[in-house]
Every structure is written in C-alpha cells, then in structure tokens.
PDB file of C-alpha atoms and ligand atoms in Angstrom:
ATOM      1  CA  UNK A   3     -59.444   5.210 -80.315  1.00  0.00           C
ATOM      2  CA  UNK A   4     -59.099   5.263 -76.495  1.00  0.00           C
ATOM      3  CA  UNK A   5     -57.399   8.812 -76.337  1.00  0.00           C
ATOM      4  CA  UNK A   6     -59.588  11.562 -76.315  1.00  0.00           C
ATOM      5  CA  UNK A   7     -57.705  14.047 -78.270  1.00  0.00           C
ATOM      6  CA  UNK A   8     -54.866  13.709 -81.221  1.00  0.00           C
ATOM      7  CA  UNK A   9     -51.908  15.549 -80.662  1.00  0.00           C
ATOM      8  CA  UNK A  10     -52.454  18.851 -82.482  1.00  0.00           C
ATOM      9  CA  UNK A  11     -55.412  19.391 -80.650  1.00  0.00           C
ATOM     10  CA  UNK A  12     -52.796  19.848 -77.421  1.00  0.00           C
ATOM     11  CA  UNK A  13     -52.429  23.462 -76.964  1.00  0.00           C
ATOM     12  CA  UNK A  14     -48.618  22.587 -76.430  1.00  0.00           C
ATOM     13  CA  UNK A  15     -47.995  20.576 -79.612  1.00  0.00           C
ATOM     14  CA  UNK A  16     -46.925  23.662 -81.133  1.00  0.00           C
ATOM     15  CA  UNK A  17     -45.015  25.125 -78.566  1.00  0.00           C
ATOM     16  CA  UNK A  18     -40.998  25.209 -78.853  1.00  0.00           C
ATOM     17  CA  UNK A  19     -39.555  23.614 -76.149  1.00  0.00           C
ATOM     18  CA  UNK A  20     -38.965  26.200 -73.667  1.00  0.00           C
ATOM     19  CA  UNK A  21     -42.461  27.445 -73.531  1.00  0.00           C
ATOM     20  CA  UNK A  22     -43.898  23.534 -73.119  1.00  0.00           C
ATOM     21  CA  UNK A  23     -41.082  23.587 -69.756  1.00  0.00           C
ATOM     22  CA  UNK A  24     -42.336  26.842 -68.310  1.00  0.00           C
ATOM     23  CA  UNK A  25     -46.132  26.467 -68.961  1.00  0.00           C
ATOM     24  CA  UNK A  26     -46.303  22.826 -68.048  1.00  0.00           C
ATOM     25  CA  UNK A  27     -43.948  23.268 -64.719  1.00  0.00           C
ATOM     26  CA  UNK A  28     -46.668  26.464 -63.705  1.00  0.00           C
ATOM     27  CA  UNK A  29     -49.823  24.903 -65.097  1.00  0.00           C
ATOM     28  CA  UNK A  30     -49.902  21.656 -63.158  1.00  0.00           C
ATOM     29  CA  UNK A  31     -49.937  22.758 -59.186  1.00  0.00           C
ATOM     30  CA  UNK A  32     -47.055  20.593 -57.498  1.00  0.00           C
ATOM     31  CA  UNK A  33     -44.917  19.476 -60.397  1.00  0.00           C
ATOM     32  CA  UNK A  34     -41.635  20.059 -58.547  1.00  0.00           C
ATOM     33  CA  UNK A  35     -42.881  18.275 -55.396  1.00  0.00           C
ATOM     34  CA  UNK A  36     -44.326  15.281 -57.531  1.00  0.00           C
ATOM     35  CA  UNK A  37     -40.843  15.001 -58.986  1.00  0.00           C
ATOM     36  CA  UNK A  38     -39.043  15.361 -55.963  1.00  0.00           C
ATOM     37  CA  UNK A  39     -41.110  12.713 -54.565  1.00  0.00           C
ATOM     38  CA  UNK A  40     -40.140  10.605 -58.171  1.00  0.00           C
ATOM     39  CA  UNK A  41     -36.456  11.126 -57.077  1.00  0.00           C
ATOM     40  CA  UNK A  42     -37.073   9.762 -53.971  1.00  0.00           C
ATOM     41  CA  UNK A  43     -38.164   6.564 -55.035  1.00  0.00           C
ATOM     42  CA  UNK A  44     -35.622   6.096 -57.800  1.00  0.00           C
ATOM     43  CA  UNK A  45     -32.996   6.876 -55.717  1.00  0.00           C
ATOM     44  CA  UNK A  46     -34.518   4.201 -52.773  1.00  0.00           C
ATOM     45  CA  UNK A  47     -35.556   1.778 -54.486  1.00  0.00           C
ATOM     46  CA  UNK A  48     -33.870   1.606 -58.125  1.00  0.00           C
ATOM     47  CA  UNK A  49     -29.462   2.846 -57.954  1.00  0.00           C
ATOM     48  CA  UNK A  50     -28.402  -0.032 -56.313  1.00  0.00           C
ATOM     49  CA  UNK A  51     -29.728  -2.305 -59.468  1.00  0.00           C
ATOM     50  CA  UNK A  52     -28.015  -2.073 -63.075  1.00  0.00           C
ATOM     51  CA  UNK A  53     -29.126  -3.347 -66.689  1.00  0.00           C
ATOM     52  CA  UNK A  54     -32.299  -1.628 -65.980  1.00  0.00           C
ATOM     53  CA  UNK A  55     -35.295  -1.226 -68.236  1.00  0.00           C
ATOM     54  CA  UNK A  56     -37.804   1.469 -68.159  1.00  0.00           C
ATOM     55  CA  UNK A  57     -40.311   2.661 -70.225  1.00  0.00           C
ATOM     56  CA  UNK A  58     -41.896   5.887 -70.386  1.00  0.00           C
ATOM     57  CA  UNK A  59     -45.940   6.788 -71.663  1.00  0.00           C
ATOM     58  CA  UNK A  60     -46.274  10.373 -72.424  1.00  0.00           C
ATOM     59  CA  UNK A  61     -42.451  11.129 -72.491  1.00  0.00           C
ATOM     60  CA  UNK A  62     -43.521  15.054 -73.468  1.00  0.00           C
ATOM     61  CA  UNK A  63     -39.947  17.217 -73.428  1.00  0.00           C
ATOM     62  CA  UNK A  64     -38.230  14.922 -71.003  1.00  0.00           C
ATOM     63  CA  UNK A  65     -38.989  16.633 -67.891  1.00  0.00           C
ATOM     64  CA  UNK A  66     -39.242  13.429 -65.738  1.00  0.00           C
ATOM     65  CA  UNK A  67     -37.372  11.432 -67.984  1.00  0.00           C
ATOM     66  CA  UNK A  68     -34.159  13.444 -67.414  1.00  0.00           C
ATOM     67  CA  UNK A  69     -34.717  13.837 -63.033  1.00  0.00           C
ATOM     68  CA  UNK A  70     -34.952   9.718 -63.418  1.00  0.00           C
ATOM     69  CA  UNK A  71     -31.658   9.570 -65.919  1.00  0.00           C
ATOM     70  CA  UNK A  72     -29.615  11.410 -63.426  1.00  0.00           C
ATOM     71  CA  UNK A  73     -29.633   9.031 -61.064  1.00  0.00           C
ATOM     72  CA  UNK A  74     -29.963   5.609 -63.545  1.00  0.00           C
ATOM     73  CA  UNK A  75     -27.740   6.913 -66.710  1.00  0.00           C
ATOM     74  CA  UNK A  76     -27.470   3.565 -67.813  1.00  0.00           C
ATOM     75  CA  UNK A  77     -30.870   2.388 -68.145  1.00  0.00           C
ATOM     76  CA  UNK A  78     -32.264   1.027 -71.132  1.00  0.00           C
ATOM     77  CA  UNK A  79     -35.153   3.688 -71.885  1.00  0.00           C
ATOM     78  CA  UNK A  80     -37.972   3.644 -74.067  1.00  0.00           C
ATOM     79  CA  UNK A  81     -39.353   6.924 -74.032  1.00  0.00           C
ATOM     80  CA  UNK A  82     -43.008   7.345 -76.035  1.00  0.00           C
ATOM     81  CA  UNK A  83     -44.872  10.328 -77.297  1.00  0.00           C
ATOM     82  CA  UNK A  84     -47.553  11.157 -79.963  1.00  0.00           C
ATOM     83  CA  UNK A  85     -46.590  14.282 -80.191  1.00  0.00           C
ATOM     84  CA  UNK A  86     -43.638  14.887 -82.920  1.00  0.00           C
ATOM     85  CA  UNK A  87     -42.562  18.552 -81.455  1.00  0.00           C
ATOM     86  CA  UNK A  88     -42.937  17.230 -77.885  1.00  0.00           C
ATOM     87  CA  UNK A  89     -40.220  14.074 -78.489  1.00  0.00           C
ATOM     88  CA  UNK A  90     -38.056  16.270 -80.244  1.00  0.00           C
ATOM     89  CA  UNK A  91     -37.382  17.943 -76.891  1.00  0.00           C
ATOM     90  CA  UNK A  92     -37.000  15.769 -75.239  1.00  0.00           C
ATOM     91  CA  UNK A  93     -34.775  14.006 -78.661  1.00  0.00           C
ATOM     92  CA  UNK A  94     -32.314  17.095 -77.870  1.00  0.00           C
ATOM     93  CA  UNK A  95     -32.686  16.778 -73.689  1.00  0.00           C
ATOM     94  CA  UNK A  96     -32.218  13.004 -73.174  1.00  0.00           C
ATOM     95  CA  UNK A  97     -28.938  12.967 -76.125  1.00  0.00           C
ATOM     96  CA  UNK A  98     -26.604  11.516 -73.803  1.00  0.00           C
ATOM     97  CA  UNK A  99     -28.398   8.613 -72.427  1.00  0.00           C
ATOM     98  CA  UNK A 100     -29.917   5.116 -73.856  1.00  0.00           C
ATOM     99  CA  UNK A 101     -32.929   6.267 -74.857  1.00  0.00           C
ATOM    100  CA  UNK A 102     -35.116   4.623 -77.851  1.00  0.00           C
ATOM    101  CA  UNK A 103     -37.769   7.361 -78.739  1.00  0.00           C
ATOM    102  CA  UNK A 104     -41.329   5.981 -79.856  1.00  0.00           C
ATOM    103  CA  UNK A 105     -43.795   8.007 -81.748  1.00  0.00           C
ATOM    104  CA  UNK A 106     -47.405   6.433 -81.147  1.00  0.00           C
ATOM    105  CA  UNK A 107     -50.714   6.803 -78.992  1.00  0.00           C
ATOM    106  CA  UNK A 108     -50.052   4.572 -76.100  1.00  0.00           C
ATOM    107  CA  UNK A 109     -53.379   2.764 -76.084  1.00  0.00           C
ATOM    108  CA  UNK A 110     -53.009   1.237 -79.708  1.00  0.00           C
ATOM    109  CA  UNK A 111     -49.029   0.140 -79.728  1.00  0.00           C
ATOM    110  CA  UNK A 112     -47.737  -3.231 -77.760  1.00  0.00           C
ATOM    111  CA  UNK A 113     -45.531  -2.892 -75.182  1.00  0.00           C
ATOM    112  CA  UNK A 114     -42.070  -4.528 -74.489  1.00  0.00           C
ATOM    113  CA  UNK A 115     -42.243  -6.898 -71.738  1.00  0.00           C
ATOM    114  CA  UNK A 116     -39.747  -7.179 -68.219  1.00  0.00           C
ATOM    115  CA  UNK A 117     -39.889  -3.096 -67.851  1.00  0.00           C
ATOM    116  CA  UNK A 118     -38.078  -2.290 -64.246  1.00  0.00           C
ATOM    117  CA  UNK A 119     -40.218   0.498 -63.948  1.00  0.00           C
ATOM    118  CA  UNK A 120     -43.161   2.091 -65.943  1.00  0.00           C
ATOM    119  CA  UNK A 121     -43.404   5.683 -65.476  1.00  0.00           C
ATOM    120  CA  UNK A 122     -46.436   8.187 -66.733  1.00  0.00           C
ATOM    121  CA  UNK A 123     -46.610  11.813 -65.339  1.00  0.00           C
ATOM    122  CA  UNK A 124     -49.691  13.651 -66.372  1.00  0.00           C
ATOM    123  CA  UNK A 125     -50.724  12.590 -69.948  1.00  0.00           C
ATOM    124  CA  UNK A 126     -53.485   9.172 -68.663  1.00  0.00           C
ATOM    125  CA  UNK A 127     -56.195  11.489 -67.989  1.00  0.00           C
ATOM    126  CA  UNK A 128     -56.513  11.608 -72.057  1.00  0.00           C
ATOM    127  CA  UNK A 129     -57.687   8.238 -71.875  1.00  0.00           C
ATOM    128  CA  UNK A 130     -61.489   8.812 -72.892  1.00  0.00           C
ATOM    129  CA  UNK A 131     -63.279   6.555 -70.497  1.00  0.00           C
ATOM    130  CA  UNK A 132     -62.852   4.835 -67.535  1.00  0.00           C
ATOM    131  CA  UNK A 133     -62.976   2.045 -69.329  1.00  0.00           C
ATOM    132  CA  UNK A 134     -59.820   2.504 -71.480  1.00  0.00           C
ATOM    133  CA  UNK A 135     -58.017   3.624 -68.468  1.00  0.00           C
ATOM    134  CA  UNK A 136     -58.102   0.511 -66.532  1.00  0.00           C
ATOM    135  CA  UNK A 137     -57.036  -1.469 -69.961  1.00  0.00           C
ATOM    136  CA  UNK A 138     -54.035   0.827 -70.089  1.00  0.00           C
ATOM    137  CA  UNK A 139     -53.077   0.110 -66.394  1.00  0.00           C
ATOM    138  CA  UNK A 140     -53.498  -3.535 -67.351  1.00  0.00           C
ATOM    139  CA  UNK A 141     -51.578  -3.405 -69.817  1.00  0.00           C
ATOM    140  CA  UNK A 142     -48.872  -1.641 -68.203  1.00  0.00           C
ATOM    141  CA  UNK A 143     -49.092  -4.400 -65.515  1.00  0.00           C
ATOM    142  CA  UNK A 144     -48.393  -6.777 -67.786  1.00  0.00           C
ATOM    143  CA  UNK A 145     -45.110  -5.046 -69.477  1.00  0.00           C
ATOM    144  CA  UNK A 146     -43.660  -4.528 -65.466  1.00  0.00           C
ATOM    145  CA  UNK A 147     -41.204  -7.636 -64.944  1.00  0.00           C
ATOM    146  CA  UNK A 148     -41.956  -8.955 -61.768  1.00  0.00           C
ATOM    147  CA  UNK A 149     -40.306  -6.925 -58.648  1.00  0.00           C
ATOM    148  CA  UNK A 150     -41.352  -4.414 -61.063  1.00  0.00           C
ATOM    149  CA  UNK A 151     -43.556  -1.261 -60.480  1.00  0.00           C
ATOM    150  CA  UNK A 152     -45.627   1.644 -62.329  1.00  0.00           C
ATOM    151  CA  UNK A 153     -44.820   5.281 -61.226  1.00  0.00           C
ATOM    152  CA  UNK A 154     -47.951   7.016 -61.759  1.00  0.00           C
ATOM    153  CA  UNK A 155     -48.416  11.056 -61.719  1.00  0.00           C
ATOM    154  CA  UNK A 156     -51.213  12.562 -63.194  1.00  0.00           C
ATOM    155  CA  UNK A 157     -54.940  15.033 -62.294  1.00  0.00           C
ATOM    156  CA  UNK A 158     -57.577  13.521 -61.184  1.00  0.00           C
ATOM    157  CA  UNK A 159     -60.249  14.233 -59.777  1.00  0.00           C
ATOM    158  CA  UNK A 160     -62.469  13.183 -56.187  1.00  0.00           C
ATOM    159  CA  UNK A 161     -65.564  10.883 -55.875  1.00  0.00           C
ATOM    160  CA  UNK A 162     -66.909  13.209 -52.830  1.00  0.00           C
ATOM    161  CA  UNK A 163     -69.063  15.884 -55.395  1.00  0.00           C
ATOM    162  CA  UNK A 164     -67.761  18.238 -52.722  1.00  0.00           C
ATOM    163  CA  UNK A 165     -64.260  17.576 -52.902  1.00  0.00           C
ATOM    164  CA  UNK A 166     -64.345  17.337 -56.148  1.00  0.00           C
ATOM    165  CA  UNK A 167     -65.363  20.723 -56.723  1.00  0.00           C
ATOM    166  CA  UNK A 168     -63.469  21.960 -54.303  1.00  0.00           C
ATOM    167  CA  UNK A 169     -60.422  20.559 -55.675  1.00  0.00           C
ATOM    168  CA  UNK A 170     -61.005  22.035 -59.248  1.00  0.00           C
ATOM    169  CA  UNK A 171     -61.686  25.300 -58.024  1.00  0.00           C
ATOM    170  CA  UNK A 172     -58.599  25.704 -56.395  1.00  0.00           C
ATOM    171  CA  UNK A 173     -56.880  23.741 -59.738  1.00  0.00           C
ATOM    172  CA  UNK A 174     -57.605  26.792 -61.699  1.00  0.00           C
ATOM    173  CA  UNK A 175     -57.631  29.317 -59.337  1.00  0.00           C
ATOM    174  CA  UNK A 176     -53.553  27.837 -59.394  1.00  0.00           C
ATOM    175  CA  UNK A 177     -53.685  28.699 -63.363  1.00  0.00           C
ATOM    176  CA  UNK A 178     -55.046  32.177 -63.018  1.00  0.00           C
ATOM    177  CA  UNK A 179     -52.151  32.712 -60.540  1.00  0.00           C
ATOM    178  CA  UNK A 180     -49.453  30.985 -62.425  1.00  0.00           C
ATOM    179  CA  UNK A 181     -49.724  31.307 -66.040  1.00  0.00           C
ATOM    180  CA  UNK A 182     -46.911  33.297 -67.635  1.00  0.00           C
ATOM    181  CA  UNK A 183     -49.603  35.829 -69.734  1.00  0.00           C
ATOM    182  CA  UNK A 184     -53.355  36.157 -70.565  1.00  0.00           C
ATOM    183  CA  UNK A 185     -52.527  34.120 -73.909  1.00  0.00           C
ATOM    184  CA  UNK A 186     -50.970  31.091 -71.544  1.00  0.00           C
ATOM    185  CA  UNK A 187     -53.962  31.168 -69.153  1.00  0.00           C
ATOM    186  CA  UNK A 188     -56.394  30.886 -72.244  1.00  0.00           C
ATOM    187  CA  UNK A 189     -55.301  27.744 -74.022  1.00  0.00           C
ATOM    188  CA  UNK A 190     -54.260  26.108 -70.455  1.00  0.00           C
ATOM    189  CA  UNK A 191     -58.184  26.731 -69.295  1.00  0.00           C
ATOM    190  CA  UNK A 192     -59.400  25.542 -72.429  1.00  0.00           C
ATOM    191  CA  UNK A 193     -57.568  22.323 -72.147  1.00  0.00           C
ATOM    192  CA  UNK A 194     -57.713  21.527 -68.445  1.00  0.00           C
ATOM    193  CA  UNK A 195     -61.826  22.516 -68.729  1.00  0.00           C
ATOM    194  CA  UNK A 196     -62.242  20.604 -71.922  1.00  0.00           C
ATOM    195  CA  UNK A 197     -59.372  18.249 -72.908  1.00  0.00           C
ATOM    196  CA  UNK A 198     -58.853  16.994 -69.880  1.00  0.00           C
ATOM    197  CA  UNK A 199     -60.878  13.509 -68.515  1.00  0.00           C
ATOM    198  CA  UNK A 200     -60.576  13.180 -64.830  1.00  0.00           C
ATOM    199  CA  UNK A 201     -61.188  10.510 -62.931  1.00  0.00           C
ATOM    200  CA  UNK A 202     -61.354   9.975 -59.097  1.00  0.00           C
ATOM    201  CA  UNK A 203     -58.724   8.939 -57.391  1.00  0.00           C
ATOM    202  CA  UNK A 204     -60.713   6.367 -55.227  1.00  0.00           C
ATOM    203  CA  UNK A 205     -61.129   4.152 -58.422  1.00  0.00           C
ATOM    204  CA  UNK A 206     -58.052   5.165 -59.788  1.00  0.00           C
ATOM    205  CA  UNK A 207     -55.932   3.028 -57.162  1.00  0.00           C
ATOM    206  CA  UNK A 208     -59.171   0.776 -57.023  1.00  0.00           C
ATOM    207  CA  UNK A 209     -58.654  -0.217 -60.655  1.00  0.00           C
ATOM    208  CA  UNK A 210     -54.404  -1.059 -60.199  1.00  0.00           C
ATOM    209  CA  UNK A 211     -55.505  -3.088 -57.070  1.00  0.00           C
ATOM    210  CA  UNK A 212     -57.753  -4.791 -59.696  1.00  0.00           C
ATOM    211  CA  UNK A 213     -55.327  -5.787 -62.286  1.00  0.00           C
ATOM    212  CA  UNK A 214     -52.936  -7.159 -59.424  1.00  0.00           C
ATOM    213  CA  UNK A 215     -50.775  -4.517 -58.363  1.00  0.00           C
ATOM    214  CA  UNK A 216     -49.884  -5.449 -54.356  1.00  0.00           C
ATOM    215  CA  UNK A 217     -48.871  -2.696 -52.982  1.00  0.00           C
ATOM    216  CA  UNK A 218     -50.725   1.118 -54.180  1.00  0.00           C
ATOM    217  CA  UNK A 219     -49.632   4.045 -52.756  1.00  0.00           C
ATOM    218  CA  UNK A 220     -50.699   7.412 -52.856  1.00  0.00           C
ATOM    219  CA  UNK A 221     -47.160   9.040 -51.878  1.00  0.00           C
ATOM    220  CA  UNK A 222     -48.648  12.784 -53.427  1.00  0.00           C
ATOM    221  CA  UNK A 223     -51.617  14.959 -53.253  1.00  0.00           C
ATOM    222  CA  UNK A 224     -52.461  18.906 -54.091  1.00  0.00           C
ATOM    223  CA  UNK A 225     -55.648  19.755 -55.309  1.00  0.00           C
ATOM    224  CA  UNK A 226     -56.333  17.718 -58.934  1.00  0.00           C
ATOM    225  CA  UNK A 227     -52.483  16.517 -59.189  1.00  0.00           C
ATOM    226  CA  UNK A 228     -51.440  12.861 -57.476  1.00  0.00           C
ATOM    227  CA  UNK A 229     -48.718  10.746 -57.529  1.00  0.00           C
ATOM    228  CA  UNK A 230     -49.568   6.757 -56.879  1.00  0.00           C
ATOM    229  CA  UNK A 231     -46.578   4.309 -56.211  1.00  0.00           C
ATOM    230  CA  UNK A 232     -47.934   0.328 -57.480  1.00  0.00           C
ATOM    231  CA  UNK A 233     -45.537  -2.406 -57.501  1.00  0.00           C
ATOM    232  CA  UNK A 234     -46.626  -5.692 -58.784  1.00  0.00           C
TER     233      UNK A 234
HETATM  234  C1  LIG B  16     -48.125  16.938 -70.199  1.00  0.00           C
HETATM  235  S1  LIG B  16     -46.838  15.942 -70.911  1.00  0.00           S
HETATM  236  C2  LIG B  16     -45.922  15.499 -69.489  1.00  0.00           C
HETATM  237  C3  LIG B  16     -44.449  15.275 -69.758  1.00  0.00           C
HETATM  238  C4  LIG B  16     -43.570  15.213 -68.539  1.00  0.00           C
HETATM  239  N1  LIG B  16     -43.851  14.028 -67.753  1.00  0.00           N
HETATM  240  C5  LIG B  16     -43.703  16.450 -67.690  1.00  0.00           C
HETATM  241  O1  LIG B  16     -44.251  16.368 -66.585  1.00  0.00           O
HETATM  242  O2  LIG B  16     -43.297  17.531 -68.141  1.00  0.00           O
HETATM  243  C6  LIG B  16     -47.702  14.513 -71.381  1.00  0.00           C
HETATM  244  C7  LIG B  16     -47.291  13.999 -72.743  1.00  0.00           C
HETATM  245  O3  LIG B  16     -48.068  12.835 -73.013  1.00  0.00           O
HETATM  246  C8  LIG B  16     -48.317  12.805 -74.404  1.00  0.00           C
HETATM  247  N2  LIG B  16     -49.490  11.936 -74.584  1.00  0.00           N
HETATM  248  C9  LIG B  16     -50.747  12.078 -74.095  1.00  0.00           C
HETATM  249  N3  LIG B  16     -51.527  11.045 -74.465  1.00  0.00           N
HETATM  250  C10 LIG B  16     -50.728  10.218 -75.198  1.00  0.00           C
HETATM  251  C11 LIG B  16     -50.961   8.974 -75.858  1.00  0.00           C
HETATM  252  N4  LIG B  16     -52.150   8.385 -75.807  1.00  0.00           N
HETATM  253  N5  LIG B  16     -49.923   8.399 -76.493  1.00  0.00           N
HETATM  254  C12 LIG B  16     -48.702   8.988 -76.543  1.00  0.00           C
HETATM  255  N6  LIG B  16     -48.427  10.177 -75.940  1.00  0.00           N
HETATM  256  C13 LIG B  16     -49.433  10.776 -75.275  1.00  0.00           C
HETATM  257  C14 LIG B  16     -48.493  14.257 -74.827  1.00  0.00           C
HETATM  258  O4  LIG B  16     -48.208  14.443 -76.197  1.00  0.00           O
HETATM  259  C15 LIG B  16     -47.494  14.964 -73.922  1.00  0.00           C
HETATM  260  O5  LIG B  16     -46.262  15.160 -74.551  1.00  0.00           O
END
C-alpha cells in the first residue's frame, strides 16, 4: 500500500462538509492564493479549448474542483477520493457539472488515458515514500494526453535542514493562529506532525523533470504549501 494512512484515520473523514471547508481553507497557509493562482492558469491556458478531460486525485469536498468548473463547465471530470464522506461533498457541490465520482486510493487504481489536465491539491504528501511518490507522478504522466499538463498543490517540505525547519515552524505557528477552536488545532497538529509525509521541494520538481515533464514550474510558495505547474 503506497498511502500512508486509510481514510478514517483522516481527522476530517468524519467531518460534515462545512467543517472539512472551514478547517481545511484555515489549516493549510495560502489556500486562497494557491487557488487563485489555479484560476489563473485555467483561465490562460485551458477556456479557449472544449471537449476537455480532466481528472482529479484527492477530489476531497470539491474545493478546487468547483474554482476549475466555473470556468470549464463542460469538461468531462473524473473526480477521485477514498474518502466516502469527503466525495459526498463534493457529490452535492459539483451536481451540476459532468463529473464521474471515483471511490479508491489513487496509487492502486489505473488511470484513464488523454487527461487535458491532472490536478492534485494537497492529498500526495500521503504517499509513504519517496519512492511511491515519483511512481504516482509517473503515472500521472502517462494518463496527461500530450499538450497535456499536471497541476500540482500540495506541503512539502525543504532540503536546506534550516529551511526546512524554519518553514515548519512557521507551518504551525499558522495553525495555532488559524484554527477555529482548541478541538480543531488538536486533530490538525496531530495530522500535519504525524500523518503527514513531506518531501522537499528540490526533488519534488526533480522527480517530474525525471519522468519527462518539459516544462516545471514552481508558480507558488508560503512556508510548507507549493503549487508546481508541469506540462508534458
Ligand atoms: C485535503 S483534501 C484536499 C481537497 C481540495 N483540493 C481542497 O483543497 O480542499 C485531499 C483529499 O485527498 C484524499 N486522498 C488522500 N490520499 C488519497 C489516496 N491515496 N487516494 C484517494 N484519495 C486520497 C483525502 O481523502 C482528501 O479528501
């Protein structure tokens, strides 16, 4: 098994919908900006085309899914969780648009092939080693038709030990500021200190250069959360 925890063990797999929006939107520092910066590209590089295909890993309550449905409503989207509560969020969210739901742990299902656009915001760093993350990005190189690309938020962490700490200090000094009560801020520190599997950024985009990707971008940074841009 290549993910590190099952879904119940996700502090959030029990929460009803609007609790997952407001703790997830406050627990990871810069999720508006990394979505404004997802709009961006969308609307740049993806309006102008139709009969698109995109598929989503990690689609949680449909937070990114719905920003990127705006401005595409008639893409074909696969949207995949392994979380049952999480998908049926996003189930009641994403009712309006083409959207086949998928419940399974992204690391053991096949892909569909000739996906537009691959998109994952914060749910990779479950992969358990580094190992299992590169396989994922190749495999999710290998679904992307090819003008495609892989939008790619998610935490990671720094190869500098310095930065690295430095980074996850101010990570969770963002959660003790944020969280919505003392009951949040527990089971958010538990999983970001012990659920969650950084890895550094450096090798992050190191590893998509690796399995081909031409073009890597890193197009967001604050503290432990990034956004990379690969097209293939
Ligand atoms: C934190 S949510 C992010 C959702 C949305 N992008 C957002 O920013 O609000 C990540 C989702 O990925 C799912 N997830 C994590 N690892 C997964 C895996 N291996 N297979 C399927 N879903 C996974 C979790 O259940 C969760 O719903």
């Amino acid at each position: 098994m290549a993910t590190n925890v099952k879904p119940d063990e996700l502090n959030y797999d029990h929460y009803e919908t609007q609790k997952y929006d407001d703790d997830i939107v406050r627990s990871i520092p810069g999720h508006e900006e990394l979505h404004k910066h997802i709009d961006q590209i969308v609307q740049r590089d993806y309006s102008s085309k139709d009969r698109l295909k995109i598929l989503e890993l990690g689609v949680g309550t449909g937070l990114t899914a719905e920003r990127i449905l705006r401005k595409l409503p008639s893409a074909e989207y696969t949207a995949v969780d392994f979380s049952e509560q999480m998908l049926a969020g996003a189930r009641r969210r994403l009712s309006q648009y083409n959207v086949t739901f998928v419940n399974g742990d992204y690391s053991q299902i096949d892909f569909l092939n000739d996906n537009d656009l691959v998109v994952s915001v914060v749910g990779i760093h479950h992969q358990k080693t580094n190992k299992d993350k590169k396989s994922l990005f190749q495999k999710i190189y290998h679904s992307i038709a090819e003008d495609g690309s892989f939008i790619f938020g998610d935490l990671v962490t720094y190869r500098d030990p310095t930065e690295a700490a430095l980074n996850e200090a101010k990570h969770f000094h963002h959660l003790v500021e944020n969280a919505q009560d003392e009951e949040s801020l527990r089971e958010w520190a538990h999983h970001h200190k012990f659920l969650n599997k950084l890895a550094p950024l450096e090798n992050q985009v190191k590893w998509l250069r690796e399995v081909d990707f031409t073009e890597v971008t890193v197009l967001y940074q604050k503290f432990n959360t990034t956004l990379i841009y690969a097209r293939k």
